[in-house]
Amino acid sequence: MATIKDVARLAGVSVATVSHVINGTRPVAPETAARVWKAIKELDYHPNAVARSLRTRTTHAIGVVVSDITNPFFATLVRGAEDAAIEAGYSIIVCNSDEDLQKEDLYVNMLRRRRMDGLLIAPVRDGASPAVQELAQSGIPFVFVDRKAKGIEADAVLSDNVQGAYLATTHLLERGHTRIGIILGIKGATTTEERFHGYRLALEEHGLPIDHRLVVYGSYRAEGGQEALRALLSLSDPPTAVFSTNNLMTLGALRELRRRGVKVPEELAIVGFDELEWAELVEPPLTVVSQRPYEIGHRAIGLLLERLRDPDLKPREIRVPVDLKARGTT
Amino acid sequence: MATIKDVARLAGVSVATVSHVINGTRPVAPETAARVWKAIKELDYHPNAVARSLRTRTTHAIGVVVSDITNPFFATLVRGAEDAAIEAGYSIIVCNSDEDLQKEDLYVNMLRRRRMDGLLIAPVRDGASPAVQELAQSGIPFVFVDRKAKGIEADAVLSDNVQGAYLATTHLLERGHTRIGIILGIKGATTTEERFHGYRLALEEHGLPIDHRLVVYGSYRAEGGQEALRALLSLSDPPTAVFSTNNLMTLGALRELRRRGVKVPEELAIVGFDELEWAELVEPPLTVVSQRPYEIGHRAIGLLLERLRDPDLKPREIRVPVDLKARGTT
DNA sequence: ACGTTTACCGTAAACGATTATATAGGCCCG
DNA sequence: CGGGCCTATATAATCGTTTACGGTAAACGT
C-alpha cells in the first residue's frame, strides 16, 4: 500500500508538500499540486487515517453504546446520530450492550482504547459501570441518550418521559378507566422511573390511589411484556386498561392479547410508548405515545460536537417532546 | 492521558516489558508483571489502539456498508455481524448508503483510509461504485452481503432468493391464483433479478406466461410499495394475488390495501418477502417468505475472518435458506 | 574457576502521517 | 548591486506503540 512518501517521490516533491495539498493547510503552486494529485491517482493512494490520528491526537470517530441496534427505537436513534456525525466529518462505531453492565463496561473501555473523540451512551439501568464512572473522570466528552446514569453530571438528550406517561394515563382516565395497569421496563432505569412518575401524577390529579398490584416490571423484551400482561390479567380484579411503557414489551403484550382473543379496546384498552411503523396496520390500530429517536440521536451529536469545540461548557439536558397518537386501542 | 512510557517509569521497567505484560507476548516474572498492572491501574492507563494499529498494520476493525440500518433486515444483519466480530476481537463501523452510489463510494473510501482489516458490503444496485471496483483490485478482503455486485469475484453471503420467490409464487398458484402480480425492488439489484427469476420459474412450471403488466418495479421504500400496489390495482384486469419482494415495500402495500379497504385474502391475496416481527399481529396475519438476516451477517464475518487468515482462498458463495410461512393473507 | 544455559529484561528502530523550522530562489527597491 | 521580503518547498522531530536484537546475571556443569 502506497504511503505519502511514495506519492512525494513520484511527484518529485517532499512529503510536507503532499500533506499540504491533501489537507489544504498551506498554499501550494498549482502545477505542483497538479503533479501531486496525479501521483495520488496513479498510486491509488489513500491517506492513512491511523497515522494521521496518532499524530493529530484525534480520530474523528464517535463511539455509540446502545442496548440493541435491532430495536427500531435505537436503530433510528443511531441513524440520527450517524447522519449528524457524517455531516461533520465523523464516523460512528456502534456497540450493543444488551442491557448488560459487563458488556457496557467492556465496550466503553474498548472505545477509549480506540481513542474515540467522544461517546454517546444509553447507560444500562441507573447503573454506570466502572468504565462509565472512570469515563466521567477522564474528561473525554460524552453524552447520555434516552436515559442517564444517576450521579453523573453530563450532557443528556432524553424524551420527555414524565409528560409522555402523563399524557397516556390521562388519556385512559378520560375514557373512564379507573383501574389502569402499567407495564414498566427495567427497574432502576431513569426512563422507567420517569414514566412511572408521569403515571402517578395523572392518577393523583384524578384523585386515584396507586394500586401496587397494577404496576408490574418486566424485562425490556417482548417476552417480558407478555408475562407482565399475563400477570395483570390473572389478578382477581384485573385492570380495564394497560399502559405499556416500551415498544418491545408492547409487542409482547399485544401477542398475548391476540393469543387469548381478548377484545380490544372493549375488554381491555391499551396504549404503548414509542411509535411503531406497523401501529396503524394492526386491528385495531394501536394508540401510542410517540417518541423522536432520530431527533434524539441527531441532537446528541450536536451537543457532543459543541463540547468538542469547547470542553468547559457546563452540562446541558435536552428534553425531546413526545406526542400522544390516539388510535383504536383506547 | 497516560502512555506506556509513564507506566514503565512508574513500574520501574522498560516499555518493552510493559507491552509484553499487556499482550502476553513473552514471559515476565510474576512480581514484575504485578508491578506493571498496579501502575496501569494507578494511572488509569488505556493502551492507545491507534499507535498499536500503526505499528502492527492492523486495526481489528471491520467496515460495514448497508443501505439503511433503520431497516429491520439490515439491523438484524448488522447485529449478526457485530456479534461474530466482537467474539473474534473485532469492532464494526456501520455506514448507510441509502442506495446511493455516491455515498457508497464515499464510505468505502473512508473505510479504506481508516484501514479497516476488511469490509462487508451490500452493494447499491448491480452497481459497484468506482471505490468498490478499486477495492476489488486492492487486495483488501471484503464480502458481499444480501446482494452482490456484478462482475466482481468475491465472497458473498446471500439469501436463496430464487428458491424464496419460487416458494411464494408456487404457494399462490396452488391456491388457484393465475394472475399474480409481483412488486420488485430496485432494478438491476441481484436480489431483484433473482426473485423475479424464481417467480418466472414457478409460473413456467405451471405453464403460465409472464404478463409484463403484472410486474412492477418500485423503490425499496414503503412509498414505493404503495405506488406499485396502486399501479397493479388500477389495471383493467388486476391481479388476484400479489407477491411483494421486500419488507418495506410490503409495508407500503399493506397500508394501501387498508386505506382502500380491500378484503384480504378474498379480494387480493398477498405474500411478502422477509419476516416482520409484527407479521402475526396484523389482521389477517401476513404470509411471508422469511429470511435469516442475522445468519447472513454472522456467516459473512466468518468468511471474512477466514480470508483474513488465508488471503489466497478462492471466492466462496453461501446461500442462506429461506422459509415460507403460510399465514392468513393467502 | 570458567564457559554455557536459562530466564528476564532493555534499547532503539520502525509504522505513516503532521507541522515547526529552515532554506532557496526570485523580485523589488533604494 | 546588496538587502529585504515573498513564495514555495524541504528537513526532521514527533505522536505511542511493537518487536527484532541484545544484554545481564544467576544457576549449573565439569
Short mmCIF file of C-alpha atoms in Angstrom, two decimals, chain B residues 4-330:
data_model
loop_
_atom_site.label_atom_id
_atom_site.label_comp_id
_atom_site.label_asym_id
_atom_site.label_seq_id
_atom_site.Cartn_x
_atom_site.Cartn_y
_atom_site.Cartn_z
CA ILE B 4 3.09 3.19 28.07
CA LYS B 5 6.16 5.22 28.97
CA ASP B 6 4.52 6.60 32.08
CA VAL B 7 3.53 3.11 33.10
CA ALA B 8 7.05 1.88 32.51
CA ARG B 9 8.53 4.64 34.58
CA LEU B 10 6.11 4.16 37.45
CA ALA B 11 6.64 0.40 37.47
CA GLY B 12 10.38 0.81 37.10
CA VAL B 13 10.66 -1.30 33.96
CA SER B 14 11.12 -0.69 30.24
CA VAL B 15 8.33 -0.03 27.81
CA ALA B 16 9.04 -3.36 26.20
CA THR B 17 8.22 -5.14 29.39
CA VAL B 18 5.00 -3.23 29.84
CA SER B 19 3.98 -4.07 26.32
CA HIS B 20 4.73 -7.70 26.92
CA VAL B 21 2.78 -7.99 30.13
CA ILE B 22 -0.20 -6.33 28.48
CA ASN B 23 -0.12 -8.54 25.44
CA GLY B 24 1.31 -11.69 26.99
CA THR B 25 3.83 -11.81 24.19
CA ARG B 26 6.69 -13.08 26.25
CA PRO B 27 7.15 -14.41 29.76
CA VAL B 28 7.57 -11.84 32.51
CA ALA B 29 8.40 -12.53 36.14
CA PRO B 30 5.21 -12.55 38.21
CA GLU B 31 6.32 -9.79 40.59
CA THR B 32 7.34 -7.58 37.71
CA ALA B 33 4.03 -8.16 36.00
CA ALA B 34 2.23 -7.32 39.22
CA ARG B 35 4.09 -4.03 39.49
CA VAL B 36 3.14 -3.22 35.94
CA TRP B 37 -0.53 -3.98 36.46
CA LYS B 38 -0.52 -1.86 39.56
CA ALA B 39 0.96 1.05 37.66
CA ILE B 40 -1.66 0.60 34.94
CA LYS B 41 -4.50 0.77 37.45
CA GLU B 42 -2.98 3.69 39.22
CA LEU B 43 -2.63 5.75 36.08
CA ASP B 44 -5.95 4.58 34.61
CA TYR B 45 -3.92 3.68 31.56
CA HIS B 46 -5.72 2.61 28.40
CA PRO B 47 -3.36 1.36 25.71
CA ASN B 48 -3.52 3.51 22.60
CA ALA B 49 -5.03 1.34 19.92
CA VAL B 50 -4.24 3.95 17.29
CA ALA B 51 -0.50 3.70 17.88
CA ARG B 52 -0.80 -0.03 18.10
CA SER B 53 -2.57 -0.16 14.77
CA LEU B 54 0.03 1.99 13.11
CA ARG B 55 2.76 -0.32 14.27
CA THR B 56 1.05 -3.65 13.67
CA ARG B 57 -0.69 -2.57 10.49
CA THR B 58 -3.97 -3.99 11.62
CA THR B 59 -6.94 -2.22 13.16
CA HIS B 60 -9.09 -5.12 14.25
CA ALA B 61 -11.97 -3.21 12.80
CA ILE B 62 -14.39 -4.14 10.06
CA GLY B 63 -16.38 -1.71 7.97
CA VAL B 64 -19.97 -2.47 7.06
CA VAL B 65 -21.87 -0.70 4.32
CA VAL B 66 -25.61 -1.38 4.23
CA SER B 67 -28.39 0.63 2.71
CA ASP B 68 -30.14 1.60 5.92
CA ILE B 69 -29.66 0.42 9.46
CA THR B 70 -33.22 1.51 10.14
CA ASN B 71 -34.49 -1.35 8.01
CA PRO B 72 -35.02 -4.29 10.41
CA PHE B 73 -33.48 -6.64 7.88
CA PHE B 74 -30.19 -4.78 7.90
CA ALA B 75 -30.36 -4.02 11.59
CA THR B 76 -30.51 -7.73 12.27
CA LEU B 77 -27.85 -8.48 9.68
CA VAL B 78 -25.54 -5.94 11.28
CA ARG B 79 -26.28 -7.36 14.68
CA GLY B 80 -25.27 -10.81 13.50
CA ALA B 81 -22.10 -9.40 12.05
CA GLU B 82 -21.33 -7.48 15.17
CA ASP B 83 -21.76 -10.45 17.46
CA ALA B 84 -19.47 -12.56 15.31
CA ALA B 85 -16.94 -9.77 15.07
CA ILE B 86 -16.83 -8.94 18.77
CA GLU B 87 -16.43 -12.61 19.52
CA ALA B 88 -13.24 -12.56 17.49
CA GLY B 89 -11.98 -9.30 18.93
CA TYR B 90 -13.07 -7.02 16.11
CA SER B 91 -15.18 -3.88 16.13
CA ILE B 92 -17.54 -2.69 13.49
CA ILE B 93 -18.13 0.61 11.77
CA VAL B 94 -21.51 0.90 10.07
CA CYS B 95 -22.34 3.17 7.15
CA ASN B 96 -25.69 3.76 5.46
CA SER B 97 -25.50 4.05 1.71
CA ASP B 98 -29.21 4.84 1.29
CA GLU B 99 -28.96 3.04 -2.04
CA ASP B 100 -26.94 5.96 -3.28
CA LEU B 101 -23.88 5.16 -5.39
CA GLN B 102 -22.13 8.36 -4.36
CA LYS B 103 -22.48 7.63 -0.70
CA GLU B 104 -21.30 4.09 -1.21
CA ASP B 105 -18.25 5.45 -2.94
CA LEU B 106 -17.61 7.96 -0.20
CA TYR B 107 -17.93 5.45 2.59
CA VAL B 108 -15.84 2.75 1.04
CA ASN B 109 -13.03 5.21 0.57
CA MET B 110 -13.41 6.46 4.10
CA LEU B 111 -13.20 2.93 5.39
CA ARG B 112 -10.06 2.34 3.39
CA ARG B 113 -8.45 5.46 4.79
CA ARG B 114 -9.29 4.19 8.23
CA ARG B 115 -7.50 1.00 7.29
CA MET B 116 -10.27 -1.45 8.07
CA ASP B 117 -9.00 -5.01 8.14
CA GLY B 118 -11.95 -5.97 5.97
CA LEU B 119 -15.38 -4.90 4.73
CA LEU B 120 -18.92 -6.16 4.47
CA ILE B 121 -20.82 -4.58 1.62
CA ALA B 122 -24.40 -4.66 0.43
CA PRO B 123 -23.67 -3.04 -2.92
CA VAL B 124 -26.02 -0.47 -4.37
CA ARG B 125 -27.81 -1.91 -7.39
CA ASP B 126 -25.71 -4.13 -9.61
CA GLY B 127 -23.51 -1.15 -9.45
CA ALA B 128 -20.18 -1.27 -7.87
CA SER B 129 -19.14 2.31 -7.50
CA PRO B 130 -15.59 3.17 -8.53
CA ALA B 131 -14.49 2.71 -4.94
CA VAL B 132 -15.78 -0.85 -4.88
CA GLN B 133 -14.04 -1.61 -8.15
CA GLU B 134 -10.78 -0.31 -6.78
CA LEU B 135 -11.37 -2.19 -3.58
CA ALA B 136 -11.56 -5.39 -5.53
CA GLN B 137 -8.17 -4.61 -7.05
CA SER B 138 -6.63 -3.60 -3.77
CA GLY B 139 -6.50 -6.99 -2.15
CA ILE B 140 -8.34 -5.79 0.93
CA PRO B 141 -10.65 -8.62 1.99
CA PHE B 142 -14.36 -7.96 1.74
CA VAL B 143 -17.55 -9.91 1.38
CA PHE B 144 -20.82 -9.05 -0.22
CA VAL B 145 -23.96 -9.47 1.84
CA ASP B 146 -27.59 -9.66 0.71
CA ARG B 147 -26.61 -8.81 -2.88
CA LYS B 148 -23.51 -8.85 -4.94
CA ALA B 149 -22.01 -6.56 -7.50
CA LYS B 150 -21.91 -7.95 -10.98
CA GLY B 151 -18.57 -8.65 -12.50
CA ILE B 152 -16.71 -8.76 -9.21
CA GLU B 153 -15.44 -12.04 -7.92
CA ALA B 154 -15.65 -12.02 -4.16
CA ASP B 155 -17.00 -13.86 -1.17
CA ALA B 156 -20.73 -13.44 -0.75
CA VAL B 157 -23.46 -14.46 1.66
CA LEU B 158 -26.93 -14.23 0.22
CA SER B 159 -30.45 -15.48 0.73
CA ASP B 160 -31.64 -18.16 -1.59
CA ASN B 161 -33.73 -15.66 -3.48
CA VAL B 162 -34.71 -17.83 -6.40
CA GLN B 163 -36.00 -20.51 -4.10
CA GLY B 164 -37.82 -17.96 -1.95
CA ALA B 165 -39.62 -16.39 -4.86
CA TYR B 166 -40.37 -19.80 -6.29
CA LEU B 167 -41.91 -20.89 -2.99
CA ALA B 168 -44.01 -17.77 -2.68
CA THR B 169 -45.29 -17.93 -6.22
CA THR B 170 -45.97 -21.64 -6.15
CA HIS B 171 -47.86 -21.17 -2.93
CA LEU B 172 -50.12 -18.67 -4.63
CA LEU B 173 -50.51 -20.86 -7.70
CA GLU B 174 -51.54 -23.78 -5.55
CA ARG B 175 -54.26 -21.63 -4.04
CA GLY B 176 -55.66 -21.28 -7.53
CA HIS B 177 -54.35 -17.87 -8.47
CA THR B 178 -53.33 -17.41 -12.07
CA ARG B 179 -52.97 -13.66 -12.24
CA ILE B 180 -50.17 -12.97 -9.79
CA GLY B 181 -48.62 -9.53 -9.59
CA ILE B 182 -45.08 -9.04 -8.43
CA ILE B 183 -43.69 -5.93 -6.78
CA LEU B 184 -39.95 -5.76 -7.33
CA GLY B 185 -37.31 -3.63 -5.69
CA ILE B 186 -34.55 -1.68 -7.31
CA LYS B 187 -33.98 -2.52 -10.94
CA GLY B 188 -30.65 -4.14 -11.52
CA ALA B 189 -30.05 -5.37 -7.98
CA THR B 190 -29.20 -9.05 -7.88
CA THR B 191 -31.90 -9.63 -5.29
CA THR B 192 -34.48 -8.15 -7.61
CA GLU B 193 -33.37 -10.25 -10.54
CA GLU B 194 -33.13 -13.47 -8.62
CA ARG B 195 -36.55 -13.03 -7.08
CA PHE B 196 -38.04 -12.27 -10.43
CA HIS B 197 -36.37 -15.37 -11.76
CA GLY B 198 -37.91 -17.55 -9.06
CA TYR B 199 -41.30 -16.05 -9.85
CA ARG B 200 -40.87 -16.84 -13.51
CA LEU B 201 -39.72 -20.39 -12.82
CA ALA B 202 -42.86 -21.11 -10.82
CA LEU B 203 -45.12 -19.64 -13.49
CA GLU B 204 -43.42 -21.58 -16.24
CA GLU B 205 -43.71 -24.77 -14.29
CA HIS B 206 -47.44 -24.19 -14.25
CA GLY B 207 -47.48 -23.39 -17.90
CA LEU B 208 -48.37 -19.76 -17.35
CA PRO B 209 -46.93 -16.90 -19.42
CA ILE B 210 -45.40 -13.77 -17.91
CA ASP B 211 -47.73 -10.81 -18.16
CA HIS B 212 -45.43 -7.83 -18.04
CA ARG B 213 -48.16 -5.52 -16.88
CA LEU B 214 -48.18 -7.57 -13.69
CA VAL B 215 -44.55 -6.94 -12.88
CA VAL B 216 -43.82 -3.53 -11.44
CA TYR B 217 -40.65 -2.03 -10.04
CA GLY B 218 -40.68 0.28 -7.06
CA SER B 219 -38.12 1.92 -4.92
CA TYR B 220 -37.05 -0.03 -1.87
CA ARG B 221 -39.18 2.11 0.43
CA ALA B 222 -42.69 1.82 1.78
CA GLU B 223 -43.95 4.54 -0.55
CA GLY B 224 -42.63 2.54 -3.48
CA GLY B 225 -44.67 -0.46 -2.42
CA GLN B 226 -47.73 1.68 -2.03
CA GLU B 227 -47.43 3.13 -5.51
CA ALA B 228 -46.67 -0.25 -7.00
CA LEU B 229 -49.81 -1.68 -5.49
CA ARG B 230 -51.85 1.21 -6.76
CA ALA B 231 -50.50 0.59 -10.24
CA LEU B 232 -51.44 -3.08 -10.08
CA LEU B 233 -54.94 -2.41 -8.81
CA SER B 234 -55.64 0.14 -11.47
CA LEU B 235 -55.11 -2.35 -14.27
CA SER B 236 -58.11 -3.21 -16.37
CA ASP B 237 -57.80 -6.80 -15.21
CA PRO B 238 -56.00 -6.55 -11.89
CA PRO B 239 -54.22 -9.50 -10.27
CA THR B 240 -55.92 -11.65 -7.65
CA ALA B 241 -52.69 -12.10 -5.75
CA VAL B 242 -49.52 -10.10 -5.19
CA PHE B 243 -46.01 -11.10 -4.29
CA SER B 244 -44.16 -8.21 -2.69
CA THR B 245 -40.44 -8.84 -2.75
CA ASN B 246 -39.15 -6.78 0.12
CA ASN B 247 -40.19 -5.86 3.60
CA LEU B 248 -40.56 -2.09 3.41
CA MET B 249 -42.47 -2.31 0.17
CA THR B 250 -44.75 -4.91 1.72
CA LEU B 251 -45.47 -2.45 4.49
CA GLY B 252 -46.43 0.16 1.94
CA ALA B 253 -48.61 -2.29 0.03
CA LEU B 254 -50.45 -3.25 3.20
CA ARG B 255 -51.04 0.38 4.03
CA GLU B 256 -52.60 0.93 0.64
CA LEU B 257 -54.79 -2.15 0.98
CA ARG B 258 -56.02 -0.96 4.34
CA ARG B 259 -56.62 2.52 3.04
CA ARG B 260 -58.79 1.14 0.26
CA GLY B 261 -60.49 -1.36 2.49
CA VAL B 262 -59.58 -4.23 0.18
CA LYS B 263 -60.55 -7.57 1.70
CA VAL B 264 -57.52 -9.81 2.20
CA PRO B 265 -57.21 -12.53 1.09
CA GLU B 266 -60.66 -12.71 -0.54
CA GLU B 267 -60.26 -9.83 -2.96
CA LEU B 268 -56.48 -9.93 -3.03
CA ALA B 269 -54.01 -12.40 -1.61
CA ILE B 270 -50.58 -11.13 -0.66
CA VAL B 271 -47.28 -12.65 0.33
CA GLY B 272 -44.24 -10.71 1.44
CA PHE B 273 -40.54 -11.33 1.36
CA ASP B 274 -38.69 -11.16 4.66
CA GLU B 275 -40.14 -11.80 8.09
CA LEU B 276 -41.53 -8.93 10.10
CA GLU B 277 -41.91 -9.06 13.85
CA TRP B 278 -45.49 -7.89 13.58
CA ALA B 279 -46.47 -10.21 10.74
CA GLU B 280 -48.62 -12.26 13.09
CA LEU B 281 -50.27 -9.26 14.67
CA VAL B 282 -51.94 -7.79 11.65
CA GLU B 283 -55.34 -8.98 10.54
CA PRO B 284 -55.12 -11.32 8.79
CA PRO B 285 -51.64 -12.48 9.73
CA LEU B 286 -49.19 -11.95 6.91
CA THR B 287 -47.84 -14.77 4.83
CA VAL B 288 -44.14 -14.28 4.14
CA VAL B 289 -41.01 -15.90 2.89
CA SER B 290 -38.73 -15.42 5.85
CA GLN B 291 -35.03 -14.71 5.52
CA ARG B 292 -32.32 -15.07 8.12
CA PRO B 293 -30.50 -11.76 8.22
CA TYR B 294 -28.75 -12.50 11.49
CA GLU B 295 -27.24 -15.59 10.00
CA ILE B 296 -26.20 -13.72 6.88
CA GLY B 297 -24.27 -11.17 8.88
CA HIS B 298 -22.80 -13.76 11.16
CA ARG B 299 -21.57 -16.02 8.42
CA ALA B 300 -20.27 -13.12 6.37
CA ILE B 301 -17.94 -12.22 9.21
CA GLY B 302 -17.00 -15.87 9.36
CA LEU B 303 -15.93 -15.82 5.72
CA LEU B 304 -14.10 -12.58 6.20
CA LEU B 305 -12.12 -13.85 9.16
CA GLU B 306 -11.14 -16.97 7.28
CA ARG B 307 -9.90 -14.86 4.42
CA LEU B 308 -8.01 -12.65 6.82
CA ARG B 309 -6.12 -15.73 7.91
CA ASP B 310 -5.66 -17.05 4.40
CA PRO B 311 -5.91 -14.37 1.71
CA ASP B 312 -5.46 -16.88 -1.10
CA LEU B 313 -8.75 -18.64 -0.55
CA LYS B 314 -10.81 -18.70 -3.68
CA PRO B 315 -14.09 -16.79 -3.56
CA ARG B 316 -16.97 -18.61 -1.97
CA GLU B 317 -20.69 -18.02 -2.09
CA ILE B 318 -23.03 -19.01 0.71
CA ARG B 319 -26.74 -19.26 0.10
CA VAL B 320 -28.75 -18.98 3.29
CA PRO B 321 -32.06 -20.87 3.16
CA VAL B 322 -35.43 -19.15 3.30
CA ASP B 323 -38.76 -20.46 4.58
CA LEU B 324 -42.32 -19.95 3.54
CA LYS B 325 -44.50 -19.01 6.48
CA ALA B 326 -48.03 -19.53 5.27
CA ARG B 327 -50.47 -17.43 7.27
CA GLY B 328 -53.68 -15.56 6.77
CA THR B 329 -53.13 -13.34 3.76
CA THR B 330 -53.09 -16.21 1.26
#
